[in-house]
């Protein structure tokens, strides 16, 4: 008889003294409080998303460029182009998310709300999938519900979930892949789970390159249990992924390789990684401790599950956050994995604890989940309900100070460019910038794509992409520089000045600043060519 | 099926490789620091952790990983 079986039998034979119903009351009350708190966070997240759906401009600098990728796909064009040729634009992401958005963009036009709704739905589906997987593995209702909602409580998910960014779709596909691979030994449907899991890994990888860590976790799990099947699945995945890669590279005359791989090679700053790891732990300590403890238990005293391996490998995803263009969002996979694993830890503990100790364990778990709600605190600090709550919590006088505006929003993350709610002044500033854009007869050069897209103008270059290529010695920008010197752009809009130094030099040498407007907390500088300034 | 012992040897090997790489950087003259750099300290920390985990798993014997 195995040790696990003998322990289970011992518990069955000696379950301890059955506690009275009233003894559960404090624990149930705490669990209900935790659920209520998490539902409050989910409602706040939904309200934040809905106000973002109405915002027509970039909230995060990359959103408009991702919309442009979807727009190009909807027209049957590749977004993987030669950055040396007008309009000097290329995407640095794989195509799946933009292909999902493309039919909707073809139907309704280039609007950010399309991708924002898709990403928002992806986060809710991820939360639902976490809850379902925890329920599938350990049963129960409250712990699975708390586990799923815990994903939405994370400030990282709140900040980036409803953006036109592909990251959360990748996380959803990663989670579904791991959920399938976890059951690849199922006697009836094992083969189906294995190949569906491998297919989902392929989709995740073609949503964002970062999914490579989840691919390693998924195949690593299969390898631990059945190395032959792992080699077969891994070979098949590598063959299909490689063939797609080759076809895409061939179809884009090598621009796929340049823009997806070479443009993403950045200098690594380990201090940034360490700082983000500290922040991740500071915001999610209860989840991480529960998940980490359970992972160590499985590592040494039980069999490693797919979920635990995913948790370990998700830390690798986080470790890549120390490069330009990366950030806390790289920890969303780790948040999903830790929420899932924490739920499994709670569920397994409740299964194994004696009846006499169960009320104490339930109360302990509830307190842990409540503490996570406190450490992850984020909320707007004005408004009829949240304003009062913020005052009660003592955070109402800690606004989020951005470059040119302060927003009534508190976030334990600290400084964050995301999460605040947009104001009437932001809408006004956006309309003023659009007036300049519409008054420009010809093409414009804008650091954010939405101004161009909303005016029906071509999106000329992606500053971060050409900046990466410039520093990797893969872009000179001669043609673009000549156009700037020839004053071919009727308006230039700068925000963070992400362009490579020669481009910025040419802009400031040739163009004159005519307005500085504060939009979404950032100062936008509008520059005109001298020929448009008049005598 | 992979055992705890096999997994332990694998992680132990990774830890040793990492330690060799961390120390070899100075020997090869690579890296940005003239002396033992801060990233090398973290590298050695991780390799030490890997060695501990590897040894711990080897001690778990032939149980399934």
XYZ file of C-alpha atoms in Angstrom:
600
model
C 0.000 0.000 0.000
C 1.409 3.395 -0.952
C 2.083 6.075 1.637
C -0.619 8.318 0.137
C -3.209 5.547 0.212
C -2.392 4.583 3.806
C -2.696 8.218 4.871
C -6.016 8.566 3.070
C -7.292 5.414 4.775
C -6.071 6.624 8.162
C -7.982 9.853 7.686
C -11.066 7.983 6.536
C -10.947 5.716 9.570
C -10.117 8.485 12.021
C -11.594 11.700 10.671
C -11.478 13.363 14.068
C -14.327 14.853 15.955
C -16.814 16.406 13.529
C -16.930 20.136 14.306
C -20.237 21.787 15.024
C -21.730 24.051 12.347
C -21.144 27.188 14.396
C -17.445 26.401 14.524
C -17.316 26.976 10.764
C -19.073 30.334 11.017
C -15.966 32.588 11.413
C -14.166 30.819 8.541
C -17.198 30.970 6.255
C -17.632 34.639 7.078
C -14.008 35.333 6.183
C -14.336 33.359 2.942
C -17.495 35.300 2.083
C -15.615 38.540 2.785
C -12.768 37.465 0.506
C -15.249 36.570 -2.249
C -16.993 39.909 -1.838
C -13.682 41.752 -2.002
C -12.630 39.881 -5.157
C -16.008 40.508 -6.798
C -15.519 44.187 -6.004
C -12.143 44.116 -7.758
C -13.725 42.336 -10.745
C -16.445 45.008 -10.941
C -13.806 47.750 -10.742
C -11.812 46.047 -13.491
C -14.903 45.840 -15.683
C -15.745 49.513 -15.118
C -12.142 50.501 -15.938
C -12.330 48.409 -19.118
C -15.644 49.947 -20.193
C -14.314 53.507 -19.831
C -11.265 52.446 -21.881
C -13.511 51.016 -24.612
C -14.770 54.565 -25.211
C -11.286 56.128 -25.402
C -10.392 56.468 -29.105
C -6.667 57.202 -28.742
C -3.706 55.121 -27.567
C -3.838 54.556 -23.838
C -0.666 52.486 -24.041
C 1.879 53.479 -26.676
C 1.783 50.211 -28.643
C -1.972 49.809 -29.023
C -2.386 51.719 -32.275
C 0.458 49.815 -33.891
C -1.189 46.505 -33.050
C -4.407 47.844 -34.562
C -2.424 48.804 -37.644
C -1.170 45.206 -37.864
C -4.774 43.971 -37.786
C -5.732 46.574 -40.383
C -2.948 45.443 -42.716
C -4.040 41.810 -42.324
C -7.652 42.800 -43.044
C -6.440 44.255 -46.337
C -4.541 41.091 -47.158
C -1.143 42.739 -46.556
C 1.768 41.570 -44.396
C 2.816 43.727 -41.452
C 6.342 42.277 -41.723
C 7.884 44.811 -44.072
C 11.156 46.438 -44.936
C 11.674 49.289 -42.457
C 13.885 51.100 -44.958
C 11.015 51.557 -47.427
C 8.111 54.022 -46.988
C 6.107 53.911 -44.696
C 9.036 52.319 -42.751
C 6.600 50.231 -40.752
C 6.798 46.650 -39.502
C 5.283 44.600 -36.696
C 7.485 42.844 -34.151
C 4.806 40.368 -33.057
C 3.584 37.046 -34.466
C 0.258 37.224 -36.298
C -2.401 35.259 -34.401
C -3.967 37.991 -32.250
C -4.006 40.455 -35.121
C -5.545 37.818 -37.399
C -8.312 37.353 -34.792
C -8.981 41.094 -34.810
C -8.619 41.511 -38.592
C -12.145 40.380 -39.633
C -13.682 42.709 -37.024
C -11.473 45.568 -38.199
C -12.575 44.860 -41.777
C -16.185 44.984 -40.602
C -16.130 48.015 -38.297
C -13.001 49.904 -39.288
C -9.794 50.607 -37.331
C -11.051 51.143 -33.789
C -9.177 50.226 -30.637
C -12.315 48.966 -28.925
C -12.140 45.783 -31.027
C -8.831 44.563 -29.615
C -9.584 45.928 -26.154
C -12.768 43.858 -25.940
C -10.925 40.779 -27.242
C -8.168 41.154 -24.624
C -10.661 41.888 -21.864
C -12.613 38.751 -22.765
C -9.347 36.790 -22.769
C -8.683 37.818 -19.156
C -12.160 36.785 -18.043
C -11.816 33.495 -19.897
C -8.449 32.976 -18.190
C -10.062 33.594 -14.796
C -12.883 31.174 -15.657
C -10.401 28.554 -16.893
C -8.336 28.839 -13.681
C -11.492 28.359 -11.607
C -12.574 25.404 -13.717
C -9.146 23.730 -13.585
C -8.938 24.107 -9.803
C -12.460 22.663 -9.533
C -11.500 19.799 -11.872
C -8.429 18.929 -9.814
C -9.582 19.447 -6.202
C -13.344 20.001 -6.358
C -15.229 22.568 -4.300
C -16.681 25.898 -5.315
C -15.311 28.689 -3.126
C -11.588 27.995 -3.553
C -11.934 27.617 -7.355
C -13.940 30.862 -7.507
C -11.348 32.692 -5.397
C -8.536 31.263 -7.539
C -10.099 32.486 -10.770
C -10.956 35.904 -9.395
C -7.461 36.189 -7.861
C -6.144 36.483 -11.412
C -8.338 39.544 -12.012
C -7.343 41.061 -8.647
C -3.720 41.388 -9.784
C -2.812 45.013 -10.604
C -0.883 43.739 -13.623
C -4.023 42.180 -15.099
C -6.087 45.238 -14.201
C -3.618 47.620 -15.839
C -3.028 45.761 -19.096
C -6.039 43.431 -19.454
C -8.346 45.716 -21.454
C -5.699 47.052 -23.851
C -5.360 46.313 -27.561
C -2.315 44.189 -26.736
C -1.816 40.531 -27.531
C -0.262 39.490 -24.224
C -3.386 38.351 -22.361
C -4.519 36.235 -25.323
C -1.165 34.454 -25.136
C -1.672 33.826 -21.407
C -5.143 32.358 -22.055
C -3.776 30.000 -24.712
C -0.869 29.017 -22.438
C -3.249 28.174 -19.613
C -5.543 26.127 -21.849
C -2.528 24.269 -23.254
C -1.274 23.389 -19.775
C -4.797 22.370 -18.720
C -4.949 19.930 -21.639
C -1.424 18.546 -21.231
C -2.075 17.938 -17.519
C -4.489 15.209 -18.641
C -2.442 13.631 -21.409
C -2.385 10.309 -19.499
C -6.173 10.158 -19.301
C -7.044 6.562 -20.255
C -9.946 7.582 -22.523
C -9.044 10.988 -23.961
C -5.303 11.197 -23.270
C -4.277 11.339 -26.914
C -6.839 14.026 -27.648
C -5.629 16.102 -24.666
C -2.004 15.737 -25.741
C -2.480 16.922 -29.316
C -4.945 19.637 -28.374
C -2.424 20.856 -25.804
C 0.366 20.855 -28.396
C -1.879 22.722 -30.848
C -2.660 25.346 -28.181
C 1.070 25.712 -27.485
C 1.561 26.402 -31.181
C -1.184 29.047 -31.088
C 0.303 30.634 -27.962
C 3.736 30.798 -29.582
C 2.292 32.388 -32.706
C 0.519 34.935 -30.513
C 3.692 36.058 -28.743
C 7.217 34.668 -28.729
C 7.305 34.738 -24.930
C 5.174 31.557 -24.840
C 8.363 29.584 -25.443
C 8.680 29.092 -21.658
C 5.220 27.534 -21.486
C 6.125 25.299 -24.433
C 9.146 24.104 -22.427
C 6.972 23.575 -19.331
C 4.283 21.648 -21.203
C 6.642 19.392 -23.106
C 8.848 19.032 -20.014
C 5.870 17.712 -18.075
C 5.067 15.142 -20.781
C 8.759 14.175 -20.878
C 8.828 13.490 -17.130
C 6.013 10.977 -17.491
C 6.392 9.585 -20.995
C 9.598 10.610 -22.744
C 8.700 8.844 -26.007
C 5.445 10.722 -26.398
C 7.175 13.955 -25.409
C 9.783 13.490 -28.121
C 7.064 12.716 -30.651
C 4.954 15.727 -29.625
C 8.000 17.989 -29.451
C 9.193 16.913 -32.884
C 5.747 17.450 -34.380
C 5.442 20.882 -32.759
C 8.924 21.916 -33.871
C 8.216 20.691 -37.418
C 4.909 22.574 -37.769
C 6.177 25.716 -36.012
C 9.372 25.605 -38.070
C 7.476 25.107 -41.331
C 5.185 28.051 -40.541
C 8.217 30.126 -39.624
C 9.921 29.267 -42.906
C 6.770 29.965 -44.954
C 6.254 33.341 -43.248
C 9.879 34.284 -43.736
C 9.736 33.303 -47.394
C 6.440 35.125 -47.982
C 7.859 38.314 -46.451
C 11.252 38.115 -48.170
C 13.086 37.654 -44.869
C 11.358 40.525 -43.063
C 9.673 38.086 -40.647
C 13.089 37.061 -39.269
C 14.334 40.652 -39.080
C 11.258 42.023 -37.313
C 10.240 39.109 -35.097
C 13.639 37.912 -33.953
C 16.380 40.439 -34.642
C 14.334 43.504 -33.682
C 13.557 41.931 -30.305
C 17.180 41.520 -29.249
C 17.740 44.097 -26.524
C 20.314 44.761 -23.852
C 19.416 42.941 -20.630
C 19.254 44.921 -17.396
C 19.290 42.496 -14.478
C 18.546 45.287 -11.994
C 15.254 45.939 -13.777
C 14.432 42.225 -13.582
C 15.248 42.096 -9.868
C 13.181 45.186 -9.217
C 10.203 43.697 -11.075
C 10.561 40.381 -9.223
C 10.470 42.305 -5.934
C 7.411 44.224 -7.090
C 5.679 41.019 -8.206
C 6.310 39.477 -4.790
C 5.259 42.633 -2.937
C 1.917 42.672 -4.763
C 1.141 38.929 -4.699
C 2.822 37.475 -1.562
C -0.046 35.238 -0.433
C -0.497 33.672 -3.868
C 3.241 33.181 -4.345
C 3.810 31.653 -0.897
C 0.894 29.240 -1.287
C 1.913 28.346 -4.832
C 5.622 28.160 -4.014
C 5.028 25.967 -0.973
C 2.854 23.623 -2.984
C 5.414 23.545 -5.810
C 8.186 22.549 -3.373
C 5.936 19.883 -1.898
C 5.327 18.390 -5.324
C 8.989 18.693 -6.282
C 10.286 16.670 -3.328
C 7.389 14.642 -1.928
C 4.867 14.117 -4.720
C 4.837 13.926 -8.506
C 5.358 17.178 -10.377
C 2.172 18.326 -12.079
C 1.944 20.307 -15.302
C 0.759 23.288 -13.250
C 3.805 23.267 -10.984
C 6.215 23.026 -13.902
C 4.337 25.892 -15.551
C 4.763 27.947 -12.386
C 8.529 27.340 -12.363
C 8.880 28.142 -16.062
C 6.656 31.225 -15.732
C 9.378 32.625 -13.491
C 11.610 32.358 -16.550
C 9.149 34.522 -18.468
C 9.383 37.069 -15.664
C 13.172 36.898 -15.788
C 13.034 38.275 -19.341
C 11.370 41.450 -18.112
C 14.678 43.290 -17.764
C 14.836 44.711 -21.244
C 13.638 47.802 -23.015
C 9.983 47.499 -23.981
C 9.306 44.794 -21.384
C 7.751 45.383 -17.977
C 5.452 44.037 -15.274
C 3.172 42.540 -17.931
C 5.778 39.796 -18.364
C 4.624 38.464 -14.977
C 1.007 37.885 -16.021
C 1.766 34.252 -16.881
C 3.322 33.872 -13.418
C 0.219 35.475 -11.865
C -2.052 32.995 -13.668
C 0.167 30.053 -12.698
C 0.396 31.144 -9.049
C -3.374 31.765 -8.781
C -3.975 28.272 -10.157
C -1.360 26.609 -7.983
C -2.485 28.477 -4.848
C -5.998 27.149 -5.503
C -4.655 23.617 -5.862
C -2.686 24.033 -2.632
C -5.785 25.220 -0.763
C -7.977 22.503 -2.226
C -5.494 19.708 -1.483
C -4.990 20.931 2.074
C -8.744 20.945 2.650
C -8.948 17.396 1.275
C -6.253 16.102 3.614
C -6.842 17.958 6.838
C -8.729 16.263 9.633
C -12.311 17.398 10.195
C -11.382 18.901 13.568
C -8.833 21.246 11.976
C -10.866 22.118 8.902
C -12.450 25.325 10.289
C -8.986 26.619 11.203
C -7.624 25.803 7.772
C -10.564 27.444 6.020
C -10.068 30.561 8.140
C -6.331 30.566 7.403
C -6.915 30.281 3.675
C -9.536 33.018 3.778
C -7.098 35.310 5.614
C -4.415 34.580 3.014
C -6.797 35.453 0.170
C -7.912 38.567 2.033
C -4.298 39.619 2.570
C -3.689 39.306 -1.182
C -6.607 41.677 -1.756
C -4.830 44.172 0.521
C -1.318 43.820 -0.926
C -2.702 44.190 -4.472
C -4.734 47.281 -3.593
C -5.582 49.548 -6.533
C -8.581 51.795 -7.023
C -9.644 55.216 -8.262
C -9.784 57.599 -5.333
C -12.729 59.725 -6.372
C -16.338 58.880 -7.143
C -19.298 58.172 -4.900
C -18.393 54.624 -3.791
C -14.662 54.147 -4.406
C -13.903 57.682 -3.209
C -15.410 56.935 0.174
C -13.607 53.589 0.262
C -10.293 55.273 -0.640
C -10.757 57.817 2.146
C -11.578 55.031 4.586
C -8.418 53.174 3.504
C -6.358 56.349 3.820
C -5.139 56.409 0.216
C -7.357 59.182 -1.149
C -4.557 61.743 -0.922
C -2.029 59.709 -2.944
C -2.768 60.552 -6.587
C -0.896 58.970 -9.462
C 1.466 61.682 -10.679
C 2.332 61.309 -14.355
C 4.487 63.618 -16.466
C 2.008 66.490 -16.743
C -1.090 65.507 -14.764
C -2.084 63.863 -11.526
C -4.892 61.308 -11.556
C -7.050 60.306 -8.592
C -5.889 56.708 -8.684
C -4.026 54.671 -6.076
C -2.001 51.581 -6.946
C 0.320 49.644 -4.628
C 2.443 48.992 -7.707
C 3.727 52.533 -7.177
C 4.384 54.591 -10.267
C 2.426 53.199 -13.183
C 1.423 54.766 -16.475
C -1.633 52.512 -16.642
C -4.680 52.075 -14.431
C -5.927 55.645 -14.064
C -9.240 56.736 -15.515
C -9.427 59.284 -18.311
C -10.798 62.749 -17.701
C -12.728 65.351 -19.697
C -9.433 67.255 -20.052
C -7.906 64.216 -21.761
C -10.769 64.055 -24.276
C -10.375 67.784 -24.902
C -6.619 67.461 -25.487
C -7.204 64.510 -27.815
C -9.684 66.541 -29.864
C -7.171 69.419 -30.101
C -4.434 67.118 -31.369
C -6.848 65.599 -33.898
C -7.671 69.115 -35.151
C -3.975 69.578 -35.964
C -3.847 66.154 -37.611
C -6.932 66.779 -39.772
C -5.619 70.210 -40.763
C -2.440 68.622 -42.109
C -2.974 68.059 -45.832
C -0.323 65.383 -46.265
C 1.211 62.560 -44.249
C 2.174 63.011 -40.621
C 4.830 61.396 -38.461
C 3.324 60.428 -35.133
C 4.803 58.481 -32.264
C 1.377 56.933 -31.713
C -0.510 55.331 -34.555
C -4.072 56.250 -33.577
C -3.838 59.904 -34.615
C -2.953 58.776 -38.138
C -5.517 55.962 -38.244
C -8.388 58.153 -37.014
C -7.623 60.713 -39.712
C -7.370 58.052 -42.432
C -3.647 58.738 -42.929
C -0.903 56.129 -43.365
C 0.913 54.978 -40.228
C 4.497 56.049 -40.846
C 7.043 53.951 -38.944
C 6.954 52.422 -35.481
C 9.477 54.310 -33.316
C 10.287 51.476 -30.903
C 10.765 49.007 -33.737
C 13.158 51.178 -35.743
C 14.909 52.180 -32.526
C 15.599 48.522 -31.708
C 16.776 47.876 -35.258
C 18.936 51.008 -35.169
C 20.735 49.904 -32.007
C 21.201 46.411 -33.485
C 22.858 47.945 -36.551
C 19.987 46.901 -38.835
C 18.451 50.257 -39.704
C 19.953 53.475 -41.003
C 16.765 55.351 -41.874
C 18.374 57.307 -44.721
C 15.142 57.650 -46.666
C 13.093 58.699 -43.618
C 15.758 61.198 -42.592
C 15.712 62.713 -46.081
C 11.912 63.097 -45.933
C 12.205 64.842 -42.571
C 14.904 67.188 -43.890
C 12.716 67.829 -46.963
C 9.809 68.660 -44.633
C 7.561 66.106 -46.310
C 5.579 65.524 -43.147
C 2.953 68.165 -42.494
C 2.909 67.470 -38.768
C 5.075 65.581 -36.303
C 3.750 64.379 -32.940
C 6.208 63.383 -30.229
C 5.434 61.862 -26.873
C 8.303 59.889 -25.326
C 10.776 60.567 -28.167
C 11.341 56.865 -28.776
C 12.745 57.474 -32.276
C 16.439 56.709 -32.882
C 18.763 59.655 -32.163
C 19.373 60.616 -35.847
C 15.597 60.845 -36.434
C 15.086 62.986 -33.342
C 18.031 65.134 -34.394
C 16.531 65.701 -37.841
C 13.097 66.495 -36.380
C 14.392 69.094 -33.938
C 16.725 70.556 -36.582
C 14.011 71.026 -39.197
C 10.661 71.385 -37.440
C 9.282 73.980 -35.068
C 7.259 73.117 -31.964
C 3.877 74.837 -32.078
C 1.979 73.259 -29.205
C 2.467 71.167 -26.115
C -0.632 69.368 -24.919
C -1.158 67.200 -21.884
C -2.978 64.026 -22.856
C -3.353 60.912 -20.712
C -0.701 62.230 -18.337
C 1.935 62.747 -21.022
C 3.086 65.854 -22.766
C 2.625 65.683 -26.523
C 4.746 68.036 -28.590
C 3.355 69.033 -31.970
C 5.810 70.271 -34.566
C 5.181 71.885 -37.937
C 7.517 72.408 -40.881
C 8.583 76.064 -41.240
C 6.739 76.282 -44.584
C 3.433 75.816 -42.725
C 4.185 78.430 -40.113
C 3.702 81.359 -42.431
C 5.775 84.543 -42.611
C 9.196 7.772 -16.701
C 11.773 10.076 -15.151
C 12.647 9.561 -11.472
C 13.418 12.112 -8.778
C 17.035 10.908 -8.840
C 17.350 11.450 -12.618
C 15.755 14.877 -12.348
C 18.117 15.643 -9.473
C 21.176 14.754 -11.552
C 19.857 16.922 -14.383
C 19.359 19.946 -12.121
C 22.733 19.295 -10.474
C 24.385 19.321 -13.907
C 22.604 22.588 -14.770
C 23.837 24.106 -11.507
C 27.417 23.013 -12.192
C 27.251 24.343 -15.753
C 25.919 27.669 -14.504
C 28.682 27.880 -11.882
C 31.305 27.064 -14.519
C 29.888 29.735 -16.837
C 29.771 32.323 -14.061
C 33.393 31.675 -13.103
C 34.515 31.177 -16.709
C 33.339 34.640 -17.730
C 36.264 36.212 -15.862
C 38.710 33.646 -17.183
C 37.614 34.436 -20.757
C 37.768 38.155 -20.076
C 34.121 38.669 -21.060
C 31.607 40.751 -19.133
C 31.487 44.427 -18.282
C 33.129 44.319 -14.846
C 36.851 43.968 -14.198
C 36.268 42.045 -10.997
C 33.633 39.583 -9.886
C 30.460 41.368 -11.077
C 27.054 41.656 -9.378
C 25.367 39.462 -11.984
C 27.973 36.776 -11.291
C 27.010 36.855 -7.619
C 23.401 36.161 -8.545
C 24.580 33.476 -10.953
C 26.510 31.736 -8.186
C 23.489 32.052 -5.883
C 21.263 30.354 -8.449
C 23.821 27.655 -9.161
C 24.126 26.982 -5.417
C 20.343 26.726 -5.199
C 20.294 24.345 -8.162
C 22.962 22.181 -6.494
C 20.916 22.010 -3.292
C 17.704 21.126 -5.144
C 19.576 18.580 -7.263
C 21.112 16.866 -4.226
C 17.748 16.917 -2.447
C 16.075 15.229 -5.402
C 18.844 12.638 -5.739
C 18.181 11.722 -2.114
C 14.518 11.063 -2.997
C 15.633 8.007 -4.969
C 13.656 6.275 -7.684
C 10.246 7.743 -6.971
C 8.576 9.116 -10.083
C 9.370 12.764 -10.727
